[in-house]
Amino acid sequence: MTSQRTRERLIQRLYEEGLSNPQVLEVIRRTPRHLFVDEALAHRAYEDTALPIGHNQTISQPYMVARMSELLLEAGPLDKVLEIGTGSGYQTAVLSQLVERVFSVERIKVLQDRAKERLVALNLRNVVFRWGDGWEGWPALAPYNGIIVTAVATDVPQALLDQLAPGGRLVIPVGSGEVQQLMLIVREEHGFSRHVLGAVRFVPLLNGPLA
């Protein structure tokens, strides 16, 4: 269930679905996704599907993790990335192997605590965590070259736009219910350019920390 062959099959599928960044695909290949789900679901870890992780949250499907990572990196290497929604820590782990530093915010403390343990076990040490409200971002450490949001927002949080560095890229699902679109927002010299990239399905980005 966690064999190299199973992982290779997943990478082949992602490639066939149009993902092409070799660095991203290699990180997905070597990151043990089965460690980020409950043991009972480990046999499904390398399927290209979202899986429940408790607290009405999911671990994103590998395609979406890879796609959002590719979009962040399209303009070149990134030094400082803000992640909204640590969740299981899987996207965090992938990002930490692609960029210099990751700052990850999660409102559900028990999920973030588990994610921290997993990243320590994998010796991924360039991540700093904050338990708090994702709508607020992490203003104290702004600006960020990239921001990635792993839950759907009803609209783009102004706080995240404010915390984006010039030339920085924000990847975020926006919408509600069945109507959700993945967006790429780039901070230009005189404002923001917005690109709608297609329909997605994410759990909602909620307000307020939860112990």
PDB file of C-alpha atoms in Angstrom:
ATOM      1  CA  MET A   1       0.000   0.000   0.000  1.00  0.00           C
ATOM      2  CA  THR A   2       2.924   2.361   0.525  1.00  0.00           C
ATOM      3  CA  SER A   3       5.222   0.743  -2.021  1.00  0.00           C
ATOM      4  CA  GLN A   4       7.371   2.655  -4.461  1.00  0.00           C
ATOM      5  CA  ARG A   5       5.297   1.214  -7.311  1.00  0.00           C
ATOM      6  CA  THR A   6       2.113   2.724  -5.837  1.00  0.00           C
ATOM      7  CA  ARG A   7       3.801   6.111  -5.568  1.00  0.00           C
ATOM      8  CA  GLU A   8       5.135   5.894  -9.121  1.00  0.00           C
ATOM      9  CA  ARG A   9       1.620   5.184 -10.381  1.00  0.00           C
ATOM     10  CA  LEU A  10       0.402   8.347  -8.674  1.00  0.00           C
ATOM     11  CA  ILE A  11       3.203  10.443 -10.210  1.00  0.00           C
ATOM     12  CA  GLN A  12       2.433   9.030 -13.662  1.00  0.00           C
ATOM     13  CA  ARG A  13      -1.210   9.968 -13.216  1.00  0.00           C
ATOM     14  CA  LEU A  14      -0.336  13.529 -12.147  1.00  0.00           C
ATOM     15  CA  TYR A  15       1.946  13.863 -15.173  1.00  0.00           C
ATOM     16  CA  GLU A  16      -0.813  12.641 -17.477  1.00  0.00           C
ATOM     17  CA  GLU A  17      -3.173  15.203 -15.948  1.00  0.00           C
ATOM     18  CA  GLY A  18      -0.859  18.007 -17.036  1.00  0.00           C
ATOM     19  CA  LEU A  19       1.458  18.611 -14.089  1.00  0.00           C
ATOM     20  CA  SER A  20       4.957  19.109 -15.355  1.00  0.00           C
ATOM     21  CA  ASN A  21       7.197  20.794 -12.766  1.00  0.00           C
ATOM     22  CA  PRO A  22       9.837  18.085 -12.152  1.00  0.00           C
ATOM     23  CA  GLN A  23      10.758  19.471  -8.734  1.00  0.00           C
ATOM     24  CA  VAL A  24       7.133  19.370  -7.537  1.00  0.00           C
ATOM     25  CA  LEU A  25       6.573  15.853  -8.897  1.00  0.00           C
ATOM     26  CA  GLU A  26       9.761  14.596  -7.234  1.00  0.00           C
ATOM     27  CA  VAL A  27       8.717  16.039  -3.865  1.00  0.00           C
ATOM     28  CA  ILE A  28       5.260  14.425  -4.180  1.00  0.00           C
ATOM     29  CA  ARG A  29       6.971  11.139  -5.047  1.00  0.00           C
ATOM     30  CA  ARG A  30       9.192  11.116  -1.980  1.00  0.00           C
ATOM     31  CA  THR A  31       6.768  12.550   0.604  1.00  0.00           C
ATOM     32  CA  PRO A  32       5.134   9.671   2.553  1.00  0.00           C
ATOM     33  CA  ARG A  33       1.459  10.668   2.309  1.00  0.00           C
ATOM     34  CA  HIS A  34       0.422   7.577   4.290  1.00  0.00           C
ATOM     35  CA  LEU A  35       1.918   9.201   7.405  1.00  0.00           C
ATOM     36  CA  PHE A  36      -0.548  12.102   7.101  1.00  0.00           C
ATOM     37  CA  VAL A  37      -3.757  10.044   7.261  1.00  0.00           C
ATOM     38  CA  ASP A  38      -5.239   7.718   9.873  1.00  0.00           C
ATOM     39  CA  GLU A  39      -3.837   4.208   9.794  1.00  0.00           C
ATOM     40  CA  ALA A  40      -7.224   2.858   8.681  1.00  0.00           C
ATOM     41  CA  LEU A  41      -6.952   4.953   5.492  1.00  0.00           C
ATOM     42  CA  ALA A  42      -3.261   4.365   4.809  1.00  0.00           C
ATOM     43  CA  HIS A  43      -4.054   1.880   2.030  1.00  0.00           C
ATOM     44  CA  ARG A  44      -5.702   4.775   0.137  1.00  0.00           C
ATOM     45  CA  ALA A  45      -2.928   7.308   0.715  1.00  0.00           C
ATOM     46  CA  TYR A  46      -1.585   7.202  -2.855  1.00  0.00           C
ATOM     47  CA  GLU A  47      -4.948   7.461  -4.559  1.00  0.00           C
ATOM     48  CA  ASP A  48      -5.481  10.835  -6.187  1.00  0.00           C
ATOM     49  CA  THR A  49      -8.310  11.763  -3.859  1.00  0.00           C
ATOM     50  CA  ALA A  50      -9.027  13.885  -0.795  1.00  0.00           C
ATOM     51  CA  LEU A  51      -9.407  11.884   2.440  1.00  0.00           C
ATOM     52  CA  PRO A  52     -10.979  12.772   5.816  1.00  0.00           C
ATOM     53  CA  ILE A  53      -8.641  13.715   8.679  1.00  0.00           C
ATOM     54  CA  GLY A  54     -11.290  14.447  11.331  1.00  0.00           C
ATOM     55  CA  HIS A  55     -12.833  17.724  12.539  1.00  0.00           C
ATOM     56  CA  ASN A  56     -14.712  18.003   9.205  1.00  0.00           C
ATOM     57  CA  GLN A  57     -11.397  18.566   7.424  1.00  0.00           C
ATOM     58  CA  THR A  58      -9.661  16.687   4.611  1.00  0.00           C
ATOM     59  CA  ILE A  59      -6.175  16.074   3.281  1.00  0.00           C
ATOM     60  CA  SER A  60      -6.218  17.569  -0.230  1.00  0.00           C
ATOM     61  CA  GLN A  61      -5.902  15.306  -3.244  1.00  0.00           C
ATOM     62  CA  PRO A  62      -2.295  15.034  -4.484  1.00  0.00           C
ATOM     63  CA  TYR A  63      -3.245  16.631  -7.823  1.00  0.00           C
ATOM     64  CA  MET A  64      -4.444  19.788  -6.057  1.00  0.00           C
ATOM     65  CA  VAL A  65      -1.397  19.923  -3.760  1.00  0.00           C
ATOM     66  CA  ALA A  66       0.888  19.629  -6.782  1.00  0.00           C
ATOM     67  CA  ARG A  67      -1.131  22.091  -8.886  1.00  0.00           C
ATOM     68  CA  MET A  68      -1.191  24.794  -6.209  1.00  0.00           C
ATOM     69  CA  SER A  69       2.521  24.282  -5.522  1.00  0.00           C
ATOM     70  CA  GLU A  70       3.301  24.599  -9.250  1.00  0.00           C
ATOM     71  CA  LEU A  71       1.292  27.823  -9.474  1.00  0.00           C
ATOM     72  CA  LEU A  72       3.201  29.337  -6.559  1.00  0.00           C
ATOM     73  CA  LEU A  73       6.562  28.443  -8.105  1.00  0.00           C
ATOM     74  CA  GLU A  74       5.767  29.395 -11.704  1.00  0.00           C
ATOM     75  CA  ALA A  75       7.622  32.701 -11.502  1.00  0.00           C
ATOM     76  CA  GLY A  76      10.718  31.202  -9.849  1.00  0.00           C
ATOM     77  CA  PRO A  77      12.034  30.141  -6.411  1.00  0.00           C
ATOM     78  CA  LEU A  78      10.333  31.496  -3.305  1.00  0.00           C
ATOM     79  CA  ASP A  79      11.911  32.533  -0.031  1.00  0.00           C
ATOM     80  CA  LYS A  80       8.915  33.049   2.245  1.00  0.00           C
ATOM     81  CA  VAL A  81       5.514  31.368   1.897  1.00  0.00           C
ATOM     82  CA  LEU A  82       2.439  31.739   4.106  1.00  0.00           C
ATOM     83  CA  GLU A  83       0.142  28.716   4.238  1.00  0.00           C
ATOM     84  CA  ILE A  84      -3.426  29.189   5.484  1.00  0.00           C
ATOM     85  CA  GLY A  85      -4.737  25.844   6.750  1.00  0.00           C
ATOM     86  CA  THR A  86      -2.066  23.464   8.064  1.00  0.00           C
ATOM     87  CA  GLY A  87      -4.586  20.608   8.263  1.00  0.00           C
ATOM     88  CA  SER A  88      -2.791  17.256   8.192  1.00  0.00           C
ATOM     89  CA  GLY A  89       0.512  18.978   7.351  1.00  0.00           C
ATOM     90  CA  TYR A  90       0.841  17.248   3.972  1.00  0.00           C
ATOM     91  CA  GLN A  91       0.759  20.407   1.837  1.00  0.00           C
ATOM     92  CA  THR A  92       3.048  22.005   4.450  1.00  0.00           C
ATOM     93  CA  ALA A  93       5.539  19.145   4.081  1.00  0.00           C
ATOM     94  CA  VAL A  94       5.507  19.421   0.289  1.00  0.00           C
ATOM     95  CA  LEU A  95       5.995  23.201   0.385  1.00  0.00           C
ATOM     96  CA  SER A  96       8.797  22.964   2.927  1.00  0.00           C
ATOM     97  CA  GLN A  97      10.822  20.948   0.400  1.00  0.00           C
ATOM     98  CA  LEU A  98      10.191  23.474  -2.388  1.00  0.00           C
ATOM     99  CA  VAL A  99      10.708  26.876  -0.727  1.00  0.00           C
ATOM    100  CA  GLU A 100      13.091  28.314   1.858  1.00  0.00           C
ATOM    101  CA  ARG A 101      10.620  29.024   4.685  1.00  0.00           C
ATOM    102  CA  VAL A 102       6.975  28.188   5.357  1.00  0.00           C
ATOM    103  CA  PHE A 103       4.759  29.983   7.865  1.00  0.00           C
ATOM    104  CA  SER A 104       1.626  27.931   8.489  1.00  0.00           C
ATOM    105  CA  VAL A 105      -1.595  29.076  10.202  1.00  0.00           C
ATOM    106  CA  GLU A 106      -4.290  26.651  11.433  1.00  0.00           C
ATOM    107  CA  ARG A 107      -7.417  27.342  13.492  1.00  0.00           C
ATOM    108  CA  ILE A 108      -7.835  23.765  14.842  1.00  0.00           C
ATOM    109  CA  LYS A 109      -5.080  23.291  17.410  1.00  0.00           C
ATOM    110  CA  VAL A 110      -5.230  19.492  17.655  1.00  0.00           C
ATOM    111  CA  LEU A 111      -4.733  19.147  13.876  1.00  0.00           C
ATOM    112  CA  GLN A 112      -1.774  21.509  13.907  1.00  0.00           C
ATOM    113  CA  ASP A 113      -0.153  19.734  16.854  1.00  0.00           C
ATOM    114  CA  ARG A 114      -0.317  16.433  14.958  1.00  0.00           C
ATOM    115  CA  ALA A 115       1.045  18.076  11.821  1.00  0.00           C
ATOM    116  CA  LYS A 116       4.001  19.473  13.795  1.00  0.00           C
ATOM    117  CA  GLU A 117       4.857  15.988  15.064  1.00  0.00           C
ATOM    118  CA  ARG A 118       4.790  14.566  11.541  1.00  0.00           C
ATOM    119  CA  LEU A 119       7.101  17.256  10.160  1.00  0.00           C
ATOM    120  CA  VAL A 120       9.556  16.805  13.030  1.00  0.00           C
ATOM    121  CA  ALA A 121       9.552  13.036  12.378  1.00  0.00           C
ATOM    122  CA  LEU A 122      10.394  13.756   8.723  1.00  0.00           C
ATOM    123  CA  ASN A 123      13.117  16.221   9.775  1.00  0.00           C
ATOM    124  CA  LEU A 124      11.440  19.117   7.947  1.00  0.00           C
ATOM    125  CA  ARG A 125      12.558  22.052  10.072  1.00  0.00           C
ATOM    126  CA  ASN A 126      11.979  25.171   7.965  1.00  0.00           C
ATOM    127  CA  VAL A 127       8.331  25.563   9.024  1.00  0.00           C
ATOM    128  CA  VAL A 128       6.976  27.900  11.715  1.00  0.00           C
ATOM    129  CA  PHE A 129       3.417  27.323  12.975  1.00  0.00           C
ATOM    130  CA  ARG A 130       0.761  29.669  14.304  1.00  0.00           C
ATOM    131  CA  TRP A 131      -2.554  28.683  15.845  1.00  0.00           C
ATOM    132  CA  GLY A 132      -5.026  31.346  14.791  1.00  0.00           C
ATOM    133  CA  ASP A 133      -7.591  32.676  12.339  1.00  0.00           C
ATOM    134  CA  GLY A 134      -6.580  32.148   8.717  1.00  0.00           C
ATOM    135  CA  TRP A 135      -8.661  35.117   7.556  1.00  0.00           C
ATOM    136  CA  GLU A 136      -6.164  37.340   9.388  1.00  0.00           C
ATOM    137  CA  GLY A 137      -3.052  35.734   7.899  1.00  0.00           C
ATOM    138  CA  TRP A 138       0.121  36.373   9.904  1.00  0.00           C
ATOM    139  CA  PRO A 139       0.708  40.143   9.695  1.00  0.00           C
ATOM    140  CA  ALA A 140       3.632  40.258  12.119  1.00  0.00           C
ATOM    141  CA  LEU A 141       5.883  38.376   9.692  1.00  0.00           C
ATOM    142  CA  ALA A 142       4.606  39.886   6.415  1.00  0.00           C
ATOM    143  CA  PRO A 143       5.266  40.395   3.572  1.00  0.00           C
ATOM    144  CA  TYR A 144       5.292  36.973   1.877  1.00  0.00           C
ATOM    145  CA  ASN A 145       6.492  36.074  -1.628  1.00  0.00           C
ATOM    146  CA  GLY A 146       3.766  33.450  -1.848  1.00  0.00           C
ATOM    147  CA  ILE A 147       0.520  32.690  -0.023  1.00  0.00           C
ATOM    148  CA  ILE A 148      -1.415  29.446  -0.395  1.00  0.00           C
ATOM    149  CA  VAL A 149      -4.900  28.891   1.045  1.00  0.00           C
ATOM    150  CA  THR A 150      -6.114  25.305   1.449  1.00  0.00           C
ATOM    151  CA  ALA A 151      -9.781  26.072   2.224  1.00  0.00           C
ATOM    152  CA  VAL A 152     -12.370  27.957   0.201  1.00  0.00           C
ATOM    153  CA  ALA A 153     -13.036  31.605   1.096  1.00  0.00           C
ATOM    154  CA  THR A 154     -16.309  33.347   0.247  1.00  0.00           C
ATOM    155  CA  ASP A 155     -14.145  36.210  -1.045  1.00  0.00           C
ATOM    156  CA  VAL A 156     -10.435  37.007  -1.056  1.00  0.00           C
ATOM    157  CA  PRO A 157      -9.424  38.117   2.473  1.00  0.00           C
ATOM    158  CA  GLN A 158      -8.121  41.687   2.349  1.00  0.00           C
ATOM    159  CA  ALA A 159      -5.561  40.825   5.050  1.00  0.00           C
ATOM    160  CA  LEU A 160      -3.901  38.303   2.708  1.00  0.00           C
ATOM    161  CA  LEU A 161      -3.733  40.796  -0.160  1.00  0.00           C
ATOM    162  CA  ASP A 162      -2.131  43.304   2.221  1.00  0.00           C
ATOM    163  CA  GLN A 163       0.478  40.735   3.298  1.00  0.00           C
ATOM    164  CA  LEU A 164       1.580  39.847  -0.242  1.00  0.00           C
ATOM    165  CA  ALA A 165       4.975  41.223  -1.287  1.00  0.00           C
ATOM    166  CA  PRO A 166       5.363  43.066  -4.622  1.00  0.00           C
ATOM    167  CA  GLY A 167       5.437  40.382  -7.323  1.00  0.00           C
ATOM    168  CA  GLY A 168       4.079  37.900  -4.781  1.00  0.00           C
ATOM    169  CA  ARG A 169       1.579  35.190  -5.731  1.00  0.00           C
ATOM    170  CA  LEU A 170      -1.583  34.169  -3.871  1.00  0.00           C
ATOM    171  CA  VAL A 171      -3.252  30.852  -4.749  1.00  0.00           C
ATOM    172  CA  ILE A 172      -6.729  30.576  -3.236  1.00  0.00           C
ATOM    173  CA  PRO A 173     -10.044  28.806  -3.839  1.00  0.00           C
ATOM    174  CA  VAL A 174     -12.917  31.314  -3.800  1.00  0.00           C
ATOM    175  CA  GLY A 175     -16.677  30.723  -3.732  1.00  0.00           C
ATOM    176  CA  SER A 176     -19.214  28.800  -1.701  1.00  0.00           C
ATOM    177  CA  GLY A 177     -21.059  25.491  -1.823  1.00  0.00           C
ATOM    178  CA  GLU A 178     -20.820  23.850  -5.238  1.00  0.00           C
ATOM    179  CA  VAL A 179     -19.485  26.966  -6.974  1.00  0.00           C
ATOM    180  CA  GLN A 180     -15.781  27.302  -6.181  1.00  0.00           C
ATOM    181  CA  GLN A 181     -12.974  28.555  -8.421  1.00  0.00           C
ATOM    182  CA  LEU A 182      -9.228  28.319  -7.952  1.00  0.00           C
ATOM    183  CA  MET A 183      -7.661  31.754  -8.351  1.00  0.00           C
ATOM    184  CA  LEU A 184      -4.134  33.029  -8.833  1.00  0.00           C
ATOM    185  CA  ILE A 185      -3.648  36.637  -7.703  1.00  0.00           C
ATOM    186  CA  VAL A 186      -0.361  38.436  -8.395  1.00  0.00           C
ATOM    187  CA  ARG A 187       0.625  41.720  -6.744  1.00  0.00           C
ATOM    188  CA  GLU A 188       1.655  44.036  -9.572  1.00  0.00           C
ATOM    189  CA  GLU A 189       3.176  47.508  -9.386  1.00  0.00           C
ATOM    190  CA  HIS A 190      -0.238  49.212  -9.465  1.00  0.00           C
ATOM    191  CA  GLY A 191      -2.611  46.676  -7.948  1.00  0.00           C
ATOM    192  CA  PHE A 192      -3.435  43.011  -8.419  1.00  0.00           C
ATOM    193  CA  SER A 193      -3.939  40.794 -11.444  1.00  0.00           C
ATOM    194  CA  ARG A 194      -6.477  37.994 -10.978  1.00  0.00           C
ATOM    195  CA  HIS A 195      -6.670  34.754 -12.938  1.00  0.00           C
ATOM    196  CA  VAL A 196      -9.492  32.214 -12.613  1.00  0.00           C
ATOM    197  CA  LEU A 197      -8.107  28.702 -13.140  1.00  0.00           C
ATOM    198  CA  GLY A 198     -11.112  26.391 -12.958  1.00  0.00           C
ATOM    199  CA  ALA A 199     -13.579  24.670 -10.657  1.00  0.00           C
ATOM    200  CA  VAL A 200     -12.401  23.046  -7.389  1.00  0.00           C
ATOM    201  CA  ARG A 201     -13.876  21.556  -4.197  1.00  0.00           C
ATOM    202  CA  PHE A 202     -12.514  22.580  -0.774  1.00  0.00           C
ATOM    203  CA  VAL A 203     -13.805  22.712   2.791  1.00  0.00           C
ATOM    204  CA  PRO A 204     -14.724  26.267   3.920  1.00  0.00           C
ATOM    205  CA  LEU A 205     -12.257  28.738   5.427  1.00  0.00           C
ATOM    206  CA  LEU A 206     -13.831  29.468   8.814  1.00  0.00           C
ATOM    207  CA  ASN A 207     -13.209  32.254  11.317  1.00  0.00           C
ATOM    208  CA  GLY A 208     -11.841  31.911  14.811  1.00  0.00           C
ATOM    209  CA  PRO A 209      -9.335  29.515  16.436  1.00  0.00           C
ATOM    210  CA  LEU A 210     -10.591  26.223  17.885  1.00  0.00           C
ATOM    211  CA  ALA A 211      -8.767  24.383  20.670  1.00  0.00           C
TER     212      ALA A 211
END
